[in-house]
Short mmCIF file of C-alpha atoms (C1' of nucleotides) and ligand atoms in Angstrom, two decimals:
data_model
loop_
_atom_site.label_atom_id
_atom_site.label_comp_id
_atom_site.label_asym_id
_atom_site.label_seq_id
_atom_site.Cartn_x
_atom_site.Cartn_y
_atom_site.Cartn_z
CA MET A 678 59.30 93.97 -67.42
CA ALA A 679 59.69 92.90 -63.90
CA LEU A 680 59.58 89.41 -65.14
CA GLY A 681 62.34 89.71 -67.69
CA ASN A 682 64.39 91.59 -65.42
CA ARG A 683 64.07 88.89 -62.71
CA LYS A 684 65.21 86.37 -65.64
CA GLY A 685 68.20 88.33 -66.12
CA THR A 686 69.04 88.69 -62.70
CA ASN A 687 68.92 84.92 -62.21
CA ALA A 688 70.70 84.25 -64.98
CA LYS A 689 73.82 86.29 -64.04
CA LEU A 690 73.24 85.26 -60.11
CA ARG A 691 73.24 81.25 -61.69
CA SER A 692 76.64 81.61 -63.40
CA ALA A 693 78.06 83.69 -60.51
CA ALA A 694 77.41 80.74 -58.62
CA PHE A 695 79.42 78.32 -60.63
CA LYS A 696 81.89 80.78 -61.10
CA ARG A 697 82.38 80.84 -57.25
CA VAL A 698 82.41 77.32 -56.95
CA ARG A 699 85.37 76.86 -59.46
CA ALA A 700 87.03 79.93 -57.17
CA ASP A 701 86.58 78.15 -54.08
CA HIS A 702 88.03 74.81 -55.68
CA SER A 703 90.87 76.61 -57.04
CA ALA A 704 91.75 77.70 -53.55
CA GLU A 705 91.03 74.77 -51.78
CA LEU A 706 94.17 72.64 -51.99
CA ALA A 707 96.41 75.42 -50.76
CA GLY A 708 93.90 76.03 -47.74
CA ASP A 709 93.92 72.42 -46.77
CA TYR A 710 97.93 72.02 -47.20
CA VAL A 711 98.61 75.03 -45.24
CA GLU A 712 95.79 73.98 -42.50
CA MET A 713 97.69 70.59 -42.23
CA ILE A 714 101.13 71.72 -42.37
CA ALA A 715 100.25 74.23 -39.26
CA ASP A 716 98.98 71.40 -37.66
CA LEU A 717 101.83 69.12 -37.71
CA ILE A 718 104.20 71.82 -36.81
CA ASP A 719 101.98 72.29 -33.82
CA ASP A 720 101.61 68.52 -33.16
CA HIS A 721 105.10 67.28 -34.11
CA GLY A 722 107.51 70.51 -34.23
CA GLU A 723 107.65 69.91 -37.86
CA ALA A 724 105.70 68.98 -41.32
CA ARG A 725 107.35 66.37 -43.50
CA CYS A 726 106.13 65.20 -46.97
CA THR A 727 105.46 61.87 -45.93
CA ASP A 728 102.97 62.81 -43.18
CA ILE A 729 101.12 65.17 -45.37
CA ALA A 730 100.48 62.61 -48.00
CA MET A 731 99.63 59.96 -45.54
CA ARG A 732 96.94 61.91 -44.02
CA LEU A 733 95.73 63.21 -47.33
CA GLY A 734 95.69 60.07 -48.77
CA VAL A 735 97.86 60.83 -51.90
CA ALA A 736 101.22 59.68 -53.07
CA ASN A 737 104.29 61.47 -52.08
CA ALA A 738 105.33 62.58 -55.49
CA THR A 739 102.18 64.29 -55.84
CA VAL A 740 102.60 66.21 -52.43
CA VAL A 741 106.31 67.27 -53.85
CA LYS A 742 104.66 68.84 -56.82
CA THR A 743 101.71 70.62 -54.93
CA LEU A 744 104.49 72.16 -52.31
CA LYS A 745 106.40 73.86 -55.25
CA ARG A 746 103.22 75.30 -56.34
CA LEU A 747 102.47 76.55 -52.70
CA THR A 748 106.35 77.69 -52.85
CA ASP A 749 105.70 79.70 -55.91
CA GLN A 750 102.30 80.95 -54.28
CA GLY A 751 104.54 82.37 -51.50
CA LEU A 752 102.65 80.46 -48.68
CA VAL A 753 105.36 77.62 -48.05
CA THR A 754 109.32 77.72 -47.83
CA GLN A 755 111.36 74.47 -47.97
CA GLU A 756 114.80 73.32 -48.67
CA PRO A 757 115.67 70.23 -50.31
CA TYR A 758 115.41 67.07 -48.02
CA ARG A 759 114.21 69.40 -45.36
CA ALA A 760 111.04 69.75 -43.55
CA ILE A 761 108.27 72.57 -44.64
CA PHE A 762 107.67 75.88 -43.24
CA LEU A 763 104.66 78.12 -43.57
CA THR A 764 105.38 82.14 -44.70
CA GLY A 765 103.52 84.87 -42.77
CA GLU A 766 101.14 84.59 -45.18
CA GLY A 767 100.66 80.89 -45.08
CA TRP A 768 100.25 81.01 -41.55
CA LYS A 769 97.47 83.58 -41.87
CA LEU A 770 95.58 81.34 -44.49
CA ALA A 771 96.08 78.52 -42.07
CA GLU A 772 94.62 80.23 -39.36
CA ASP A 773 91.46 81.60 -41.32
CA GLY A 774 90.99 78.08 -42.70
CA LYS A 775 91.20 76.55 -39.12
CA ARG A 776 88.88 79.09 -37.79
CA LYS A 777 86.34 78.53 -40.51
CA HIS A 778 86.82 74.55 -40.41
CA GLN A 779 86.13 74.51 -36.68
CA ILE A 780 82.80 76.40 -36.95
CA VAL A 781 81.86 74.37 -39.82
CA GLU A 782 82.32 71.05 -37.80
CA GLN A 783 80.79 72.41 -34.59
CA PHE A 784 77.99 73.34 -36.44
CA LEU A 785 77.01 70.13 -38.06
CA LEU A 786 77.44 68.37 -34.68
CA ALA A 787 75.07 71.04 -33.32
CA LEU A 788 72.64 70.14 -36.08
CA GLY A 789 72.69 66.40 -34.63
CA VAL A 790 75.13 64.86 -37.26
CA PRO A 791 77.06 61.94 -36.01
CA ALA A 792 80.72 63.00 -35.28
CA ASP A 793 82.64 60.91 -38.21
CA THR A 794 80.51 62.20 -40.50
CA ALA A 795 80.59 65.87 -39.32
CA LYS A 796 84.21 65.48 -39.76
CA ILE A 797 84.14 64.14 -43.21
CA ASP A 798 81.37 66.47 -44.50
CA ALA A 799 82.93 69.61 -42.77
CA GLU A 800 86.06 68.77 -45.03
CA GLY A 801 84.58 69.75 -48.14
CA ILE A 802 81.46 72.01 -46.87
CA GLU A 803 84.37 74.53 -45.29
CA HIS A 804 85.40 75.74 -48.77
CA HIS A 805 81.96 76.80 -49.96
CA VAL A 806 80.88 78.72 -47.01
CA SER A 807 80.74 82.24 -47.50
CA ALA A 808 81.02 85.28 -44.53
CA ASP A 809 77.28 85.01 -44.11
CA THR A 810 76.57 81.60 -43.87
CA LEU A 811 79.57 81.37 -41.56
CA LYS A 812 78.24 83.94 -39.54
CA ALA A 813 74.46 82.16 -39.10
CA MET A 814 76.41 78.89 -38.45
CA ALA A 815 78.51 80.31 -35.64
CA LYS A 816 75.18 81.94 -33.98
CA PHE A 817 73.25 78.65 -34.37
CA VAL A 818 76.15 76.85 -32.67
CA SER A 819 76.41 79.42 -29.72
CA ARG A 820 72.39 78.91 -29.32
CA ASN A 821 72.50 75.11 -29.79
CA PRO A 822 75.21 73.93 -27.32
CA PHE A 823 76.10 70.27 -28.59
CA HIS A 824 73.47 67.77 -27.49
CA SER A 825 74.28 64.13 -28.57
CA ARG A 826 71.10 62.68 -30.20
CA MET B 1374 96.80 51.55 -26.08
CA ALA B 1375 93.75 53.30 -26.16
CA LEU B 1376 95.76 56.62 -27.21
CA GLY B 1377 97.79 55.00 -30.16
CA ASN B 1378 94.30 53.34 -31.23
CA ARG B 1379 92.50 56.48 -31.40
CA LYS B 1380 95.53 58.24 -33.31
CA GLY B 1381 95.26 55.64 -35.85
CA THR B 1382 91.53 55.85 -36.13
CA ASN B 1383 91.84 59.68 -36.61
CA ALA B 1384 94.54 59.21 -39.25
CA LYS B 1385 92.21 56.81 -41.20
CA LEU B 1386 89.26 59.11 -40.92
CA ARG B 1387 91.38 62.06 -41.91
CA SER B 1388 92.39 60.69 -45.16
CA ALA B 1389 89.09 59.01 -45.72
CA ALA B 1390 87.83 62.73 -45.64
CA PHE B 1391 89.81 63.91 -48.09
CA LYS B 1392 89.29 61.03 -50.45
CA ARG B 1393 85.80 61.68 -50.22
CA VAL B 1394 85.96 65.01 -51.19
CA ARG B 1395 88.14 64.20 -54.15
CA ALA B 1396 85.41 61.77 -55.13
CA ASP B 1397 82.66 64.42 -54.61
CA HIS B 1398 84.15 66.63 -56.89
CA SER B 1399 84.81 63.76 -59.21
CA ALA B 1400 80.96 63.40 -59.69
CA GLU B 1401 80.44 67.15 -59.26
CA LEU B 1402 80.52 68.26 -62.67
CA ALA B 1403 78.18 65.40 -64.05
CA GLY B 1404 75.67 66.12 -61.49
CA ASP B 1405 75.49 70.06 -62.29
CA TYR B 1406 75.04 69.37 -65.96
CA VAL B 1407 72.29 66.78 -65.77
CA GLU B 1408 70.46 69.02 -63.30
CA MET B 1409 70.93 71.84 -65.59
CA ILE B 1410 69.93 69.75 -68.94
CA ALA B 1411 66.70 68.65 -66.93
CA ASP B 1412 66.02 71.96 -65.87
CA LEU B 1413 66.54 73.32 -69.49
CA ILE B 1414 64.19 70.61 -70.91
CA ASP B 1415 61.41 71.46 -68.31
CA ASP B 1416 61.42 75.06 -69.00
CA HIS B 1417 62.55 75.33 -72.72
CA GLY B 1418 61.52 72.02 -74.08
CA GLU B 1419 64.97 71.53 -74.97
CA ALA B 1420 68.71 71.96 -73.80
CA ARG B 1421 71.06 73.65 -76.21
CA CYS B 1422 74.95 73.71 -75.64
CA THR B 1423 74.86 77.77 -75.83
CA ASP B 1424 72.40 77.86 -72.70
CA ILE B 1425 74.58 75.60 -70.73
CA ALA B 1426 77.70 77.57 -71.44
CA MET B 1427 76.04 80.63 -70.39
CA ARG B 1428 74.68 79.46 -67.27
CA LEU B 1429 77.79 77.59 -66.02
CA GLY B 1430 79.86 80.78 -67.10
CA VAL B 1431 81.87 78.77 -69.60
CA ALA B 1432 82.99 78.62 -72.91
CA ASN B 1433 80.67 76.48 -75.58
CA ALA B 1434 83.76 74.54 -76.65
CA THR B 1435 84.37 73.50 -72.78
CA VAL B 1436 80.65 72.51 -72.91
CA VAL B 1437 80.89 70.41 -75.74
CA LYS B 1438 84.15 68.61 -74.51
CA THR B 1439 82.19 67.84 -71.14
CA LEU B 1440 79.01 66.50 -73.03
CA LYS B 1441 81.28 64.11 -74.70
CA ARG B 1442 82.61 62.60 -71.43
CA LEU B 1443 79.04 62.57 -69.97
CA THR B 1444 77.84 60.82 -73.36
CA ASP B 1445 80.76 58.33 -72.38
CA GLN B 1446 79.32 57.73 -68.93
CA GLY B 1447 75.79 56.95 -70.10
CA LEU B 1448 74.18 59.90 -68.79
CA VAL B 1449 73.67 61.98 -72.20
CA THR B 1450 72.78 61.32 -75.62
CA GLN B 1451 72.94 63.82 -78.55
CA GLU B 1452 73.34 64.06 -82.22
CA PRO B 1453 75.62 66.27 -84.28
CA TYR B 1454 74.10 70.02 -84.12
CA ARG B 1455 71.04 68.94 -82.48
CA ALA B 1456 69.85 69.62 -78.95
CA ILE B 1457 70.87 67.34 -75.70
CA PHE B 1458 68.73 64.81 -73.95
CA LEU B 1459 69.31 63.03 -70.66
CA THR B 1460 69.42 58.94 -70.74
CA GLY B 1461 67.46 57.09 -67.88
CA GLU B 1462 70.19 57.04 -65.58
CA GLY B 1463 70.76 60.78 -66.59
CA TRP B 1464 67.07 61.49 -65.43
CA LYS B 1465 67.75 59.73 -62.12
CA LEU B 1466 70.80 61.47 -61.39
CA ALA B 1467 69.35 64.68 -62.11
CA GLU B 1468 66.20 64.15 -59.48
CA ASP B 1469 68.42 62.93 -57.19
CA GLY B 1470 70.64 66.33 -57.46
CA LYS B 1471 67.83 68.46 -57.63
CA ARG B 1472 66.24 67.02 -54.55
CA LYS B 1473 69.46 67.43 -52.59
CA HIS B 1474 70.06 71.07 -53.91
CA GLN B 1475 66.61 72.01 -52.98
CA ILE B 1476 66.86 70.97 -49.39
CA VAL B 1477 70.28 72.60 -48.99
CA GLU B 1478 68.99 75.79 -50.15
CA GLN B 1479 66.13 75.54 -48.07
CA PHE B 1480 67.93 74.81 -45.20
CA LEU B 1481 70.33 77.72 -45.50
CA LEU B 1482 67.22 79.90 -45.90
CA ALA B 1483 65.94 78.54 -42.89
CA LEU B 1484 69.36 79.35 -41.08
CA GLY B 1485 68.99 82.72 -41.69
CA VAL B 1486 71.24 83.09 -44.49
CA PRO B 1487 70.16 85.98 -47.50
CA ALA B 1488 68.62 84.44 -50.30
CA ASP B 1489 71.27 85.26 -52.99
CA THR B 1490 73.93 84.01 -50.88
CA ALA B 1491 71.84 80.80 -49.91
CA LYS B 1492 71.94 80.34 -53.74
CA ILE B 1493 75.42 80.74 -54.09
CA ASP B 1494 76.65 78.54 -51.53
CA ALA B 1495 74.24 75.93 -52.04
CA GLU B 1496 75.91 75.29 -55.48
CA GLY B 1497 78.82 74.35 -53.93
CA ILE B 1498 78.01 72.70 -50.61
CA GLU B 1499 75.37 70.31 -52.33
CA HIS B 1500 78.01 68.08 -53.43
CA HIS B 1501 79.60 67.53 -49.94
CA VAL B 1502 76.38 66.54 -48.00
CA SER B 1503 76.11 63.02 -47.03
CA ALA B 1504 72.86 61.18 -46.19
CA ASP B 1505 73.18 61.68 -42.45
CA THR B 1506 73.56 65.69 -42.72
CA LEU B 1507 70.79 65.75 -45.69
CA LYS B 1508 68.57 64.18 -43.27
CA ALA B 1509 69.49 66.73 -40.34
CA MET B 1510 69.09 69.66 -42.56
CA ALA B 1511 65.84 68.44 -43.72
CA LYS B 1512 64.52 67.54 -40.33
CA PHE B 1513 65.92 71.26 -39.28
CA VAL B 1514 64.02 72.99 -42.39
CA SER B 1515 60.53 71.17 -41.31
CA ARG B 1516 60.64 72.34 -37.76
CA ASN B 1517 62.04 76.04 -38.66
CA PRO B 1518 59.34 77.22 -41.41
CA PHE B 1519 61.43 80.07 -43.45
CA HIS B 1520 61.16 83.20 -41.38
CA SER B 1521 62.86 86.62 -42.93
CA ARG B 1522 65.16 88.11 -40.72
"C1'" DT C 474 131.32 54.14 -39.18
"C1'" DA C 475 129.43 51.28 -43.02
"C1'" DG C 476 124.96 49.59 -44.72
"C1'" DA C 477 120.19 49.63 -44.70
"C1'" DA C 478 115.76 51.77 -44.22
"C1'" DA C 479 113.52 55.54 -44.68
"C1'" DG C 480 112.04 60.10 -46.71
"C1'" DT C 481 112.61 63.32 -50.70
"C1'" DT C 482 112.94 64.53 -55.38
"C1'" DT C 483 112.81 63.91 -60.60
"C1'" DA C 484 110.87 61.91 -64.77
"C1'" DG C 485 107.39 60.68 -67.44
"C1'" DC C 486 102.55 59.59 -68.00
"C1'" DA C 487 97.42 60.51 -67.50
"C1'" DT C 488 93.04 62.69 -67.04
"C1'" DA C 489 89.79 66.65 -66.15
"C1'" DG C 490 88.67 70.78 -67.34
"C1'" DG C 491 89.48 75.69 -68.70
"C1'" DC C 492 90.42 78.66 -73.01
"C1'" DT C 493 90.82 80.80 -78.11
"C1'" DA C 494 90.45 80.49 -83.09
"C1'" DA C 495 88.78 78.35 -87.19
"C1'" DC C 496 85.66 75.84 -89.54
"C1'" DT C 497 81.07 73.56 -90.13
"C1'" DT C 498 75.91 73.13 -89.88
"C1'" DA C 499 71.68 75.03 -89.00
"C1'" DT C 500 68.12 78.26 -88.80
"C1'" DA C 501 65.77 82.98 -89.84
"C1'" DT C 502 65.18 86.63 -92.94
"C1'" DG C 503 64.77 89.30 -96.95
"C1'" DC D 1024 65.64 80.82 -102.11
"C1'" DA D 1025 69.71 82.69 -100.95
"C1'" DT D 1026 72.29 84.32 -97.76
"C1'" DA D 1027 73.60 86.53 -93.07
"C1'" DT D 1028 73.59 85.18 -88.35
"C1'" DA D 1029 73.34 81.90 -84.78
"C1'" DA D 1030 74.94 77.52 -82.73
"C1'" DG D 1031 78.08 73.77 -82.62
"C1'" DT D 1032 82.36 71.32 -83.73
"C1'" DT D 1033 87.25 70.74 -84.10
"C1'" DA D 1034 91.88 71.50 -83.08
"C1'" DG D 1035 95.46 72.75 -80.35
"C1'" DC D 1036 96.92 74.87 -76.16
"C1'" DC D 1037 97.19 75.43 -70.62
"C1'" DT D 1038 97.09 74.22 -65.61
"C1'" DA D 1039 96.17 71.30 -62.00
"C1'" DT D 1040 96.17 67.03 -59.88
"C1'" DG D 1041 96.88 62.65 -60.04
"C1'" DC D 1042 100.09 58.20 -60.41
"C1'" DT D 1043 104.78 54.86 -60.82
"C1'" DA D 1044 109.23 53.89 -60.97
"C1'" DA D 1045 113.87 55.22 -60.32
"C1'" DA D 1046 117.41 58.08 -58.25
"C1'" DC D 1047 119.00 60.58 -54.67
"C1'" DT D 1048 119.62 62.16 -49.79
"C1'" DT D 1049 119.31 61.55 -44.99
"C1'" DT D 1050 119.12 59.06 -40.71
"C1'" DC D 1051 119.14 55.31 -38.04
"C1'" DT D 1052 121.30 51.30 -36.28
"C1'" DA D 1053 124.47 47.28 -35.93
MN1 MN E 2668 89.26 70.72 -46.78
MN1 MN E 2669 83.61 71.37 -53.30
MN1 MN E 2670 72.84 71.58 -58.11
MN1 MN E 2671 76.53 72.08 -57.65
#
DNA sequence: TAGAAAGTTTAGCATAGGCTAACTTATATG
DNA sequence: CATATAAGTTAGCCTATGCTAAACTTTCTA
């Protein structure tokens, strides 16, 4: 019953894949927020709602609501009408996310994708890259120093 | 004002990236559904709610609700208590999606990612790959015939 | 330092995409 | 052919993510 077995295995793998995608998407917004907040703090000394809203391309109120969730999740701290800070956990998540994002974007560049496109595609792809794939991408980058065209 | 200009350009590119990700996610579920329905019809002669639900790892009622949206979007046709069919537009979307999915998965394999991981990661990545990136991936696959390990 | 401008928050709304439980219809089997 | 089982549907609930408009606070500036 090798064939039946393969079928069963495939079925499980298939639904596992979709479950992973849904889990990735659940984590995605939090990852993008903390990464952006970390960048804003590094670049400007502080992170404000308006900047986040502008960079994400969403309304201010949307950012406020999301930050409340992130605060509940222990990633962010804030006081009314003040700038936003990251907790220890928030910083860690931001660092991990930045590293992954970096590798994915460098990888796309090394593959020969135009710079603007690489930036855009990396923003979505980064959240679906497993440890194995990230390792393979990093290896490729180190073996293929970036050459334009 | 080259620097100011670069900043403005980056800001626009950044928010464009997030907007693209949100658009990709809006289109994602429809793409996965029609692809799966096409596969079911090819393999079993028909596509039923239960099969879709099982393969996606969601409840039956979720599938029913989603199919209603897809019907409204003109991708799917159905009659009560009967199997599901694709419209012309649905088939086209399914074909395009399958092709893209195929390339992404083959690409990950060619990169050296383990088969199960490639399958899983491809399910998410496929929706964030632009035409440029897809072309680069296809080229890489054709130049790097799959070698395990 | 008073008032205007800028930024933040709240309230209220909408849609997508999940779930369970209860009900209805179709199909398979004795 | 009658009924048990399988499949599909409906209702009602929930959370995440968006939006606009209005209210409130802080900050800048004349
Ligand atoms: Mn991202
Ligand atoms: Mn995604
Ligand atoms: Mn697919
Ligand atoms: Mn997919």
